[in-house]
XYZ file of C-alpha atoms in Angstrom:
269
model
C 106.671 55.855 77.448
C 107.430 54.923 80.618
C 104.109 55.356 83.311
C 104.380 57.843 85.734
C 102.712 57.191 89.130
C 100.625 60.584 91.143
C 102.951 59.748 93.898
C 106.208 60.423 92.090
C 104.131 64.256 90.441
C 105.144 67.417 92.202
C 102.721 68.845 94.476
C 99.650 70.936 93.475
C 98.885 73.819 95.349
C 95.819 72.366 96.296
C 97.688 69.831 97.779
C 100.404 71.489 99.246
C 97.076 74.723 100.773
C 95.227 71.764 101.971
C 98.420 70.384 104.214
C 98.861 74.056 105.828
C 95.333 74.407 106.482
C 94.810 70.982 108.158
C 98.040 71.436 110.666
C 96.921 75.010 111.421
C 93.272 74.006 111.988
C 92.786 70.324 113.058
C 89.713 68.614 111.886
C 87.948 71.818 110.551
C 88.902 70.144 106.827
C 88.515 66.444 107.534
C 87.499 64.568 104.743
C 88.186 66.955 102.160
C 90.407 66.111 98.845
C 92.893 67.913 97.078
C 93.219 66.959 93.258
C 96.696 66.080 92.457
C 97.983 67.041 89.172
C 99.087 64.934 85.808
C 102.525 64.635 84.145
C 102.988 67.577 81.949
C 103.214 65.338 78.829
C 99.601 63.653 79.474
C 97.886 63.890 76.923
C 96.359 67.683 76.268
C 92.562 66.561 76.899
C 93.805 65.163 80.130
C 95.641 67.902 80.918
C 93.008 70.573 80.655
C 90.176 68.185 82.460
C 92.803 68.070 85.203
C 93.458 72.415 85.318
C 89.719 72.523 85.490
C 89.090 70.076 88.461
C 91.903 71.774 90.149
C 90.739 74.773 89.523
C 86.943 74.323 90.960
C 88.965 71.892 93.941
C 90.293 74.894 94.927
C 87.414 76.970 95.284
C 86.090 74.820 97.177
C 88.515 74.878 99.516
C 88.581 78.578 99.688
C 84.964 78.436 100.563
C 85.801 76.298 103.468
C 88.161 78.559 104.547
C 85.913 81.800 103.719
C 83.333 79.186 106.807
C 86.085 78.429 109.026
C 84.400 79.479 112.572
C 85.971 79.088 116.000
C 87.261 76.053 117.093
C 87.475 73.927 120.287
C 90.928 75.361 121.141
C 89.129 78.638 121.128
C 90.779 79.760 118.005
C 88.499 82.376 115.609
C 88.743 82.264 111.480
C 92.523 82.012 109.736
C 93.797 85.746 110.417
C 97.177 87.569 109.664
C 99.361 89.706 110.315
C 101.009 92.271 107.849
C 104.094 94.491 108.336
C 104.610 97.865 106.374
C 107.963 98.647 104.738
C 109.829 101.742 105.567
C 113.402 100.559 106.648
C 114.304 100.607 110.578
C 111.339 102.717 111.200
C 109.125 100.548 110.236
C 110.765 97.278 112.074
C 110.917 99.366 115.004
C 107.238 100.815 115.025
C 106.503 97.087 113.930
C 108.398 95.585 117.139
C 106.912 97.832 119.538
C 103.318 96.904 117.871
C 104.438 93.046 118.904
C 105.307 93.626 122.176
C 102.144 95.453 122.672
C 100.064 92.510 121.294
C 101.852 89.820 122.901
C 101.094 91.232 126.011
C 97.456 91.203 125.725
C 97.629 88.087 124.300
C 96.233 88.827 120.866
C 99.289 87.888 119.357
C 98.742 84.285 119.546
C 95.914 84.101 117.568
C 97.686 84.957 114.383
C 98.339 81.945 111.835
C 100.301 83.945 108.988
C 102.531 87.013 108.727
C 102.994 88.825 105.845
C 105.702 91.601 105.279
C 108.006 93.545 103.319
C 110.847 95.535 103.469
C 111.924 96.779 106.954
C 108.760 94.515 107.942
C 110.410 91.752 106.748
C 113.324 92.401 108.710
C 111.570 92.387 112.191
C 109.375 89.179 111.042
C 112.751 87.237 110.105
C 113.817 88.205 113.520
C 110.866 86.915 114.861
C 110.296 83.481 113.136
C 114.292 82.960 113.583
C 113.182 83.220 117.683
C 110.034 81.559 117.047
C 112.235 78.647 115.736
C 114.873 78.081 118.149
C 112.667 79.114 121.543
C 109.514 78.016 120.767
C 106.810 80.457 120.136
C 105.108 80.004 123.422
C 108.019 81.150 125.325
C 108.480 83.631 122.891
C 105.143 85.304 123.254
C 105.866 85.138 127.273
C 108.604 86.842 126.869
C 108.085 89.418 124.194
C 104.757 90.553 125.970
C 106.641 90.592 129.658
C 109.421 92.608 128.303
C 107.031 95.548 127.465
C 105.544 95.142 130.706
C 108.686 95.573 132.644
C 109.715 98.198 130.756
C 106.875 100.398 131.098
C 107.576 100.106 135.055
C 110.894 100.239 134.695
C 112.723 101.553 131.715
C 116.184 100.274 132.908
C 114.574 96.839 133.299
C 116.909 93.964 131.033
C 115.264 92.774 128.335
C 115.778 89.232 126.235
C 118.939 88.885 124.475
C 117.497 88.636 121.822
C 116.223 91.873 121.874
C 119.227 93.095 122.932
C 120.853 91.990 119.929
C 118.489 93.170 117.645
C 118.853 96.945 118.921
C 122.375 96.241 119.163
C 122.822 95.648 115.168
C 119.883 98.052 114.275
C 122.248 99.517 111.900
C 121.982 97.209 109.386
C 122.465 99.242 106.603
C 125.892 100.503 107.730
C 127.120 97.615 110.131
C 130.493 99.561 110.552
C 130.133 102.947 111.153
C 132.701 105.364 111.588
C 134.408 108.025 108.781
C 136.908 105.548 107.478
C 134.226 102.577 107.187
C 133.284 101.659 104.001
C 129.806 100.907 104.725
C 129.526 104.861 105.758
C 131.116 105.793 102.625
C 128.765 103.228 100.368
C 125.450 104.525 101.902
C 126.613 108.150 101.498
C 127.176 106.882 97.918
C 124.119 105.732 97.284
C 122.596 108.522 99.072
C 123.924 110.938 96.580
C 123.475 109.019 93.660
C 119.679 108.812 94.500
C 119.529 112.572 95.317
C 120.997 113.055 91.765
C 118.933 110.562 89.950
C 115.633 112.728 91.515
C 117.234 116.023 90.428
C 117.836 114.849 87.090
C 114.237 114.349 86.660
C 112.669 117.328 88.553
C 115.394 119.753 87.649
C 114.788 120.262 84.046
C 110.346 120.374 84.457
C 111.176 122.834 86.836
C 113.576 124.840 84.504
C 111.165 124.548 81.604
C 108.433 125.878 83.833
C 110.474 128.749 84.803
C 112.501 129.814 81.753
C 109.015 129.588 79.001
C 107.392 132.508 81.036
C 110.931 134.116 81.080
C 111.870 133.863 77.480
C 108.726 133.748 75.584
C 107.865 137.229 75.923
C 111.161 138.377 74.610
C 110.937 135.927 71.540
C 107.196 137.279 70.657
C 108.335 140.752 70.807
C 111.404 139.890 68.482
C 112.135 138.726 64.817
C 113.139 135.088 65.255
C 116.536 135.191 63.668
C 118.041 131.774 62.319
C 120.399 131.500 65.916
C 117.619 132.123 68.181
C 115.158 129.580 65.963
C 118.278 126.974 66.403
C 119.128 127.963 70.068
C 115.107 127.294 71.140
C 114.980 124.387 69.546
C 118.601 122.786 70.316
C 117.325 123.466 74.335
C 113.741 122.154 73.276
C 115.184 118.759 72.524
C 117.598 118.850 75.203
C 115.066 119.160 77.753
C 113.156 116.760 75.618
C 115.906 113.835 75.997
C 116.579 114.262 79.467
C 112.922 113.721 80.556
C 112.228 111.259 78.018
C 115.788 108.909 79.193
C 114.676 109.412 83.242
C 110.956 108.728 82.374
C 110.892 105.504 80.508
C 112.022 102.931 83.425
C 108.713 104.756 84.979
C 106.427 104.127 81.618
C 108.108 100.849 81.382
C 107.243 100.014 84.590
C 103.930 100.828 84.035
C 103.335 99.171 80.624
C 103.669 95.749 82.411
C 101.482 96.202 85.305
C 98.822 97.661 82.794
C 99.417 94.663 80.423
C 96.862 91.674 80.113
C 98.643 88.770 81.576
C 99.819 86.312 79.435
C 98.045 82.454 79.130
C 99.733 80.391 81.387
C 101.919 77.507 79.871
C 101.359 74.076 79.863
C 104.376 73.458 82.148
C 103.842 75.929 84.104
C 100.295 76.938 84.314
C 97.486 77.118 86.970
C 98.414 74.788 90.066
């Protein structure tokens, strides 16, 4: 078998954290180690002495992290910034947050963003700037643009934020009556509408038509039809709520389920 050298290994993620952390804080982890890992077919004694000294290498370097203190550049601990889903509404609240914090110059002091959804959608647009302009001049002029628009609402803005209210519509990039996008996302519109009434509909008949029905069948002989009729609509109502509530219990039965052990080949970094 043919020796592999630590050089030619992928990564660890102690590796790869330790990198990130020393360009975004300079110094504050000098002299600190990560542990490389071993080809997956060492030997399995070597293997699991390696997950283990990765494993305590790497809360170690979470404690330093958890210590980080200000730095010379006047910098505070690693801090981030998170942005809600919620579509356009979200990106838009999220934008206008931005401005607001680029202006008073907190902005800056961010190392990571984190977001999701319509989040995600404003903090693409942002790195994508970030990238091509540089994020100091991005910062200048994200936090003069809500400046001059407070004095003056007709005031231009960046083109780049002209663009990005410009094609707000992402959803439906051509709208109009004939456009297919309006036609899709009336589609899927309705289709959601129907999957919800599907579900809600027949709880909310069975809530109403027991009280309804009951005291007619107690006060009654139960005849062979109306013994067949209850229960053929019993398992109707049964089937229906059953079909539209297992992706739900599904869903649920693997967040609630303990994880798995992590393989060899792809187990703790």
């Amino acid at each position: 078998m043919t020796k592999v050298s630590l050089t030619e290994l992928p990564l660890s993620f102690n590796q790869v954290l330790l990198d990130e952390l020393t360009n975004l804080r300079p110094g504050a982890f000098e002299g600190f180690e990560a542990t490389p890992r071993v080809p997956d077919d060492a030997k399995q004694e070597l293997w699991d002495t390696n997950r283990d000294e990765r494993a305590e290498n790497l809360r170690c370097l979470y404690s330093k992290v958890a210590e980080l203190k200000g730095d010379a550049q006047g910098r505070g601990p690693l801090a981030a910034l998170c942005l809600s889903g919620g579509g356009i509404r979200s990106a838009t609240f999220s934008l206008g947050v931005m401005q607001k914090m680029a202006k008073l110059g907190v902005l800056s002091g961010f190392d990571y963003i984190s977001s999701v959804s319509g989040g995600g959608y404003i903090a693409s647009w942002l790195n994508a700037w970030m990238h091509r302009n540089g994020s100091a001049t991005v910062l200048e002029q994200l936090g003069s643009s809500a400046g001059d628009r407070k004095a003056n609402p007709l005031a231009p803005e960046p083109k780049q934020l002209d663009s990005l209210r410009e094609f707000s519509n992402y959803l439906t990039p051509k709208v109009g009556l004939m456009s297919l996008d309006t036609w899709m996302l009336g589609a899927i519109v309705l289709r959601n509408v129907i999957l919800n009434w599907l579900v809600i509909l027949p709880l909310l008949l069975a809530a109403i038509w027991i009280p309804q029905v009951m005291p007619h069948v107690l006060k009654q002989p139960l005849d062979h039809d109306t013994v067949a009729a209850l229960i053929t609509l019993s398992m109707v109502n049964a089937l229906v709520s059953s079909v539209f509530a297992h992706p739900a219990l599904e869903a649920l039965r693997r967040d609630l389920r303990p994880e798995l052990p992590a393989r060899r080949n792809g187990g703790s970094q």
